[in-house]
Amino acid sequence: MNRDARKLVAQMTLEEKAGMCSGLDVWHLKGVERLDIPSIMVANGPNGLHKQAGSSEGLNMGNGIPSTCFPSAAALASSWNRELLHEVGVALGEVCQAEDVAVLLGPGTNIKRSPLGGRNFEYFSEDPYLSSELAASQIQGVQSQGVGASLKHFAVNNQEHRRMSYDASIDQRTLHEIYLTSFEGAVKKGQPWTVMTAYNKINGQYASQKEYLIGDVLRKEWGFDGVVVSDWGAVDQIADSIAAGLELEMPGNNGLSEKKIIQAVQNETLPVEVLDLAVERVVQLIFRHVDNKKEHVSFDQEDSHRLARKAAGESIVLLKNSNGVLPLEKSSKVAIIGAMAQNPKFQGSGSAIVVPTQVDIPLHEMKQLASNTANLSYAPGYILDTEEVDNRLMEEAKRAAEEADIAVIYAGIPDGFESELSDRRHLRLPYNQEQLIEAVASVHNKVVVVLMNGSALEMPWVSSVSAIVEAYFGGQAIGGALADILYGEVNPSGKLAETFPEKLEDNPSFLSFPGEGNRVVYKEGIFVGYRYYDKKKMTPLFPFGHGLSYTTFDYSNLKLSRSHMNDTETVEVQVTVTNTGTRSGKETVQVYVKDMVSTVIRPDKELREFAKVDLEPGEQTTVTFNLDKRAFAYYNVELKDWHVESGEFAVMVGCSSRDIFQQALLEVESTVSLRQTYTRNSLLGELMNNPAAAPMIQALTQNFQASMGIAEGDEKMSKIMQAALGAMPLRSLVSFSQGAFSDEMLEHLLSQLNAPATHS
Ligand code: BGC
């Protein structure tokens, strides 16, 4: 078989080339039979394989072949465990191999700008570093099996409201620091075979047509060498998209786009060389699949289910555990309350739906672990899919609780409330579930609430209950994983990858989400998630990085390998973590960095590293991290690059963004000096900070003070004058000196200041 993509493209007709850039149907790419280029299949993920059963004509979301449904990204992110994400990726890759799927459409690494985002359950975090690290691990796992991943939705796709038409108006610093960083690590480390462009516009241009995004950032800066594919239906003008660097439009549209491509080439609005390069990349993708295809792959569904249970167990976050009510005694009398104990909500809705191979029922799984099933009672408490309170069910639940040692309520967001295509309207549980929690808590002082939801929740009932277990949409094995956690078979180790605000209105994007008409202004800038709550000194309901354990950990001995570095060097950070409790457990060590003094507005702290460790009681380990320039940098819009402002930085280590145990200081020096260009309107104050200009300005201002009649030694007046002068533009010297300092002298001064530095 001829593997030289360029040569194959050279043999294609214009019609064949155009065909390669637009799908065959919903899930297949076209091939060229006469050149032995086969058609390949892509299918949805990201937390399981959704391969449509039967024909590929329509987009039939509920109709897929059964495949293990792993925890959704929101859940997996709470594991903060790169190896686990890799392992899940491997399992996903295996099933794709077995099903002859070339590319799995995921993971999604968009930032959770607002907790209302309808697809937040499909995304990892509000923090770009955590998000991109986990995405990279999952991609590496999938691709280790010879199957491509499709990193999506590139970029600034953070809401479902008007998702195909909104225009995200976003400043360059925010774009790079928050929204692109979330993809950057995933592209550089994960090297996905494909990247999927988003539906929305960014600063006036559709993501699928934005050359800056695809050509400059993705390909040139990050070195992406795969195929850029559109989200399904995201292309407005196919020729413009190809010109901007996109290679493949999906799904196919029965030849319409082909015609447009052919026309654009014929009327010379699309250079044929650009089309050739696009086709070459699509052909390379096809052969990447062909070359990596394994025959007769099978995978063990039971093994896969066990992995789903392990993954869910590592992802569950113990949010609250007053008086150590959890873990449950196996001999306790437990009232299990809530319809979700029988009908667990284990995944969100939309294209991420997976048809599970089996589903663990929480109630049954608890019975498996309890020492005597007769000690467990069950009351549904509410009717799913309605918000109306059912008084009979509520009274029955209260009675069950009264007769038990402890009540465990399964609550969550029912089907359809968290879904692709629509954002949430509020952050509350359904009314009947909230009422049930309060009602049960009014008759029992030991109430545990287990939550199954895709994104942050408000909890007006938080102080009425003893313990809260956040399970997210934990996949098909969540029932078993929850039983493991509740009975202490598994020690909880999940940490929130997003902030839970006290109320929706506290969220930084609240006033500008989901925008006006098609325009969404990202007014909060870089202050997304904890970056905002920290800066505002607001106490959220549960902070970013929070999660409890049944054991305790101690942090000690934070050491930096140096106290000074420049921005081409790295610093090694070491900290010792000890399990000081009586159970083995896992802890996620989080490293944040703060710029102590900065002329640009920066967050109070930013996550720069993390690691999960597993320790037996009494065991200790030293964790080592390396921080480079990027850990200290912000995106400088003038430089169009990352920049470190020389000065002191704090390296902080803790177990959440609000529990910092150790801190050390470090001087970082920039090797890039920011050259400032001065104009007539530059402020005198700015020049005073420039060593070349300071003496001259000092002299001029002294003369000026004298001319204003301020006596030498009049400290008070001189101070006031200094402040006033500092805020004056240079041109004021001319008019206030009434020409003594002339316009010509000012021009001369500026030419001296702006002259390129001479090097000896
Ligand atoms: C979604 C993508 C998905 C694609 C194919 C789109 O509507 O945004 O995430 O992969 O459909 O189903």
mmCIF file of C-alpha atoms in Angstrom, residues 148-332:
data_model
loop_
_atom_site.group_PDB
_atom_site.id
_atom_site.type_symbol
_atom_site.label_atom_id
_atom_site.label_comp_id
_atom_site.label_asym_id
_atom_site.label_seq_id
_atom_site.Cartn_x
_atom_site.Cartn_y
_atom_site.Cartn_z
ATOM 1 C CA GLY A 148 -6.557 8.885 18.081
ATOM 2 C CA ALA A 149 -8.082 11.330 20.517
ATOM 3 C CA SER A 150 -9.850 14.533 19.538
ATOM 4 C CA LEU A 151 -9.196 17.324 21.970
ATOM 5 C CA LYS A 152 -12.282 19.523 22.028
ATOM 6 C CA HIS A 153 -13.805 22.193 21.814
ATOM 7 C CA PHE A 154 -11.068 24.584 20.734
ATOM 8 C CA ALA A 155 -11.612 27.183 22.156
ATOM 9 C CA VAL A 156 -13.531 29.496 24.510
ATOM 10 C CA ASN A 157 -16.555 27.226 24.350
ATOM 11 C CA ASN A 158 -17.960 27.750 27.814
ATOM 12 C CA GLN A 159 -21.723 27.777 27.498
ATOM 13 C CA GLU A 160 -24.511 26.044 25.662
ATOM 14 C CA HIS A 161 -26.769 29.081 25.292
ATOM 15 C CA ARG A 162 -26.527 30.107 21.596
ATOM 16 C CA ARG A 163 -23.568 27.780 21.381
ATOM 17 C CA MET A 164 -23.391 27.890 17.587
ATOM 18 C CA SER A 165 -23.502 31.646 17.268
ATOM 19 C CA TYR A 166 -22.240 33.422 20.362
ATOM 20 C CA ASP A 167 -19.213 35.615 20.086
ATOM 21 C CA ALA A 168 -16.876 35.488 23.067
ATOM 22 C CA SER A 169 -15.412 38.918 23.549
ATOM 23 C CA ILE A 170 -12.253 38.250 25.482
ATOM 24 C CA ASP A 171 -9.006 40.117 26.102
ATOM 25 C CA GLN A 172 -5.729 38.569 24.924
ATOM 26 C CA ARG A 173 -4.263 38.022 28.368
ATOM 27 C CA THR A 174 -7.337 36.139 29.573
ATOM 28 C CA LEU A 175 -7.526 34.191 26.331
ATOM 29 C CA HIS A 176 -3.966 32.936 26.755
ATOM 30 C CA GLU A 177 -3.679 32.607 30.529
ATOM 31 C CA ILE A 178 -6.953 30.820 31.128
ATOM 32 C CA TYR A 179 -8.731 29.552 28.048
ATOM 33 C CA LEU A 180 -5.828 28.559 25.784
ATOM 34 C CA THR A 181 -3.563 27.290 28.563
ATOM 35 C CA SER A 182 -6.202 24.670 29.242
ATOM 36 C CA PHE A 183 -5.485 23.241 25.762
ATOM 37 C CA GLU A 184 -1.800 24.008 25.512
ATOM 38 C CA GLY A 185 -0.409 21.316 27.811
ATOM 39 C CA ALA A 186 -2.873 18.798 26.413
ATOM 40 C CA VAL A 187 -1.614 19.505 22.888
ATOM 41 C CA LYS A 188 2.082 19.663 23.732
ATOM 42 C CA LYS A 189 2.204 16.674 26.075
ATOM 43 C CA GLY A 190 -0.701 14.655 24.707
ATOM 44 C CA GLN A 191 -0.028 15.198 20.978
ATOM 45 C CA PRO A 192 -3.629 14.384 20.046
ATOM 46 C CA TRP A 193 -4.191 13.070 16.539
ATOM 47 C CA THR A 194 -6.948 15.618 16.100
ATOM 48 C CA VAL A 195 -8.228 18.830 17.647
ATOM 49 C CA MET A 196 -11.890 19.787 17.301
ATOM 50 C CA THR A 197 -12.742 23.450 16.795
ATOM 51 C CA ALA A 198 -15.593 24.960 18.759
ATOM 52 C CA TYR A 199 -18.955 26.196 17.488
ATOM 53 C CA ASN A 200 -18.651 29.741 18.811
ATOM 54 C CA LYS A 201 -16.922 32.862 17.622
ATOM 55 C CA ILE A 202 -13.981 34.419 19.420
ATOM 56 C CA ASN A 203 -13.589 38.169 19.106
ATOM 57 C CA GLY A 204 -15.672 38.265 15.956
ATOM 58 C CA GLN A 205 -14.486 35.157 14.108
ATOM 59 C CA TYR A 206 -15.733 31.598 14.224
ATOM 60 C CA ALA A 207 -13.228 29.336 15.946
ATOM 61 C CA SER A 208 -13.332 27.121 12.840
ATOM 62 C CA GLN A 209 -12.225 30.045 10.687
ATOM 63 C CA LYS A 210 -9.775 31.719 13.000
ATOM 64 C CA GLU A 211 -6.321 31.540 11.507
ATOM 65 C CA TYR A 212 -4.711 33.023 14.598
ATOM 66 C CA LEU A 213 -6.082 30.184 16.696
ATOM 67 C CA ILE A 214 -5.452 27.297 14.312
ATOM 68 C CA GLY A 215 -2.422 28.464 12.357
ATOM 69 C CA ASP A 216 -0.512 30.678 14.758
ATOM 70 C CA VAL A 217 -1.251 29.286 18.196
ATOM 71 C CA LEU A 218 -2.084 25.621 17.634
ATOM 72 C CA ARG A 219 0.322 24.796 14.837
ATOM 73 C CA LYS A 220 3.179 27.291 15.047
ATOM 74 C CA GLU A 221 3.410 27.969 18.774
ATOM 75 C CA TRP A 222 2.378 24.571 20.086
ATOM 76 C CA GLY A 223 3.676 22.426 17.233
ATOM 77 C CA PHE A 224 0.413 20.546 16.582
ATOM 78 C CA ASP A 225 0.875 18.162 13.657
ATOM 79 C CA GLY A 226 -2.486 16.414 13.496
ATOM 80 C CA VAL A 227 -5.818 17.162 11.875
ATOM 81 C CA VAL A 228 -8.087 20.035 12.835
ATOM 82 C CA VAL A 229 -11.683 18.867 12.595
ATOM 83 C CA SER A 230 -14.756 21.032 13.037
ATOM 84 C CA ASP A 231 -17.331 20.350 15.691
ATOM 85 C CA TRP A 232 -20.369 18.810 14.076
ATOM 86 C CA GLY A 233 -21.888 21.634 12.041
ATOM 87 C CA ALA A 234 -19.464 24.323 13.234
ATOM 88 C CA VAL A 235 -18.322 25.409 9.782
ATOM 89 C CA ASP A 236 -19.842 28.543 8.305
ATOM 90 C CA GLN A 237 -17.735 28.974 5.135
ATOM 91 C CA ILE A 238 -15.746 25.837 4.345
ATOM 92 C CA ALA A 239 -13.225 27.514 2.033
ATOM 93 C CA ASP A 240 -12.451 30.137 4.684
ATOM 94 C CA SER A 241 -12.015 27.386 7.267
ATOM 95 C CA ILE A 242 -9.569 25.485 5.089
ATOM 96 C CA ALA A 243 -7.704 28.705 4.387
ATOM 97 C CA ALA A 244 -7.504 29.266 8.145
ATOM 98 C CA GLY A 245 -5.963 25.827 8.689
ATOM 99 C CA LEU A 246 -8.902 23.478 9.299
ATOM 100 C CA GLU A 247 -8.651 20.164 7.448
ATOM 101 C CA LEU A 248 -11.919 18.384 7.981
ATOM 102 C CA GLU A 249 -15.536 19.427 8.227
ATOM 103 C CA MET A 250 -17.896 17.068 10.009
ATOM 104 C CA PRO A 251 -20.408 15.699 9.461
ATOM 105 C CA GLY A 252 -20.621 15.186 5.701
ATOM 106 C CA ASN A 253 -23.343 17.168 3.925
ATOM 107 C CA ASN A 254 -23.916 15.169 0.803
ATOM 108 C CA GLY A 255 -21.409 16.963 -1.360
ATOM 109 C CA LEU A 256 -22.376 20.584 -0.595
ATOM 110 C CA SER A 257 -19.039 21.530 0.943
ATOM 111 C CA GLU A 258 -17.128 19.681 -1.760
ATOM 112 C CA LYS A 259 -18.761 21.883 -4.378
ATOM 113 C CA LYS A 260 -17.835 25.009 -2.440
ATOM 114 C CA ILE A 261 -14.224 23.893 -2.081
ATOM 115 C CA ILE A 262 -13.982 23.133 -5.797
ATOM 116 C CA GLN A 263 -15.456 26.535 -6.653
ATOM 117 C CA ALA A 264 -13.079 28.327 -4.302
ATOM 118 C CA VAL A 265 -10.082 26.633 -5.906
ATOM 119 C CA GLN A 266 -11.385 27.333 -9.401
ATOM 120 C CA ASN A 267 -12.006 30.990 -8.724
ATOM 121 C CA GLU A 268 -8.655 31.184 -6.939
ATOM 122 C CA THR A 269 -9.973 32.286 -3.552
ATOM 123 C CA LEU A 270 -8.506 29.095 -2.055
ATOM 124 C CA PRO A 271 -4.976 28.269 -3.231
ATOM 125 C CA VAL A 272 -4.750 24.646 -4.296
ATOM 126 C CA GLU A 273 -1.511 24.260 -2.286
ATOM 127 C CA VAL A 274 -3.482 25.039 0.878
ATOM 128 C CA LEU A 275 -6.063 22.429 -0.045
ATOM 129 C CA ASP A 276 -3.304 19.928 -0.858
ATOM 130 C CA LEU A 277 -1.734 20.355 2.555
ATOM 131 C CA ALA A 278 -5.096 19.866 4.247
ATOM 132 C CA VAL A 279 -5.760 16.693 2.260
ATOM 133 C CA GLU A 280 -2.259 15.410 2.973
ATOM 134 C CA ARG A 281 -2.921 15.691 6.698
ATOM 135 C CA VAL A 282 -6.262 13.903 6.412
ATOM 136 C CA VAL A 283 -4.579 11.108 4.462
ATOM 137 C CA GLN A 284 -1.872 10.888 7.125
ATOM 138 C CA LEU A 285 -4.575 10.535 9.783
ATOM 139 C CA ILE A 286 -6.212 7.719 7.849
ATOM 140 C CA PHE A 287 -2.922 5.849 7.573
ATOM 141 C CA ARG A 288 -2.130 6.495 11.194
ATOM 142 C CA HIS A 289 -5.247 4.456 11.894
ATOM 143 C CA VAL A 290 -4.482 1.804 9.294
ATOM 144 C CA ASP A 291 -0.909 1.383 10.545
ATOM 145 C CA ASN A 292 -1.977 1.097 14.162
ATOM 146 C CA LYS A 293 -4.933 -1.182 13.601
ATOM 147 C CA LYS A 294 -4.786 -4.315 15.699
ATOM 148 C CA GLU A 295 -6.699 -7.336 14.516
ATOM 149 C CA HIS A 296 -8.910 -9.451 16.776
ATOM 150 C CA VAL A 297 -8.754 -7.165 19.785
ATOM 151 C CA SER A 298 -11.097 -8.048 22.538
ATOM 152 C CA PHE A 299 -11.424 -6.519 25.932
ATOM 153 C CA ASP A 300 -12.777 -7.860 29.150
ATOM 154 C CA GLN A 301 -15.936 -6.054 30.178
ATOM 155 C CA GLU A 302 -15.585 -7.180 33.786
ATOM 156 C CA ASP A 303 -12.045 -5.776 33.992
ATOM 157 C CA SER A 304 -13.260 -2.567 32.478
ATOM 158 C CA HIS A 305 -16.109 -2.364 34.997
ATOM 159 C CA ARG A 306 -13.639 -2.933 37.836
ATOM 160 C CA LEU A 307 -11.538 -0.052 36.511
ATOM 161 C CA ALA A 308 -14.677 2.112 36.358
ATOM 162 C CA ARG A 309 -15.286 1.312 40.035
ATOM 163 C CA LYS A 310 -11.722 2.117 40.995
ATOM 164 C CA ALA A 311 -11.834 5.361 39.022
ATOM 165 C CA ALA A 312 -15.112 6.388 40.613
ATOM 166 C CA GLY A 313 -13.715 5.566 44.062
ATOM 167 C CA GLU A 314 -10.737 7.862 43.502
ATOM 168 C CA SER A 315 -12.944 10.616 42.175
ATOM 169 C CA ILE A 316 -15.539 10.812 44.948
ATOM 170 C CA VAL A 317 -15.014 13.889 47.120
ATOM 171 C CA LEU A 318 -15.822 13.817 50.817
ATOM 172 C CA LEU A 319 -16.950 17.412 51.280
ATOM 173 C CA LYS A 320 -17.987 17.295 54.926
ATOM 174 C CA ASN A 321 -17.713 14.716 57.700
ATOM 175 C CA SER A 322 -18.681 16.160 61.075
ATOM 176 C CA ASN A 323 -17.746 14.056 64.082
ATOM 177 C CA GLY A 324 -16.427 11.365 61.793
ATOM 178 C CA VAL A 325 -19.906 9.955 61.053
ATOM 179 C CA LEU A 326 -18.335 8.293 58.048
ATOM 180 C CA PRO A 327 -17.272 5.620 57.415
ATOM 181 C CA LEU A 328 -20.365 3.706 58.454
ATOM 182 C CA GLU A 329 -20.073 0.774 60.819
ATOM 183 C CA LYS A 330 -20.911 -2.340 58.850
ATOM 184 C CA SER A 331 -23.285 -3.349 61.643
ATOM 185 C CA SER A 332 -25.110 0.012 61.771
#
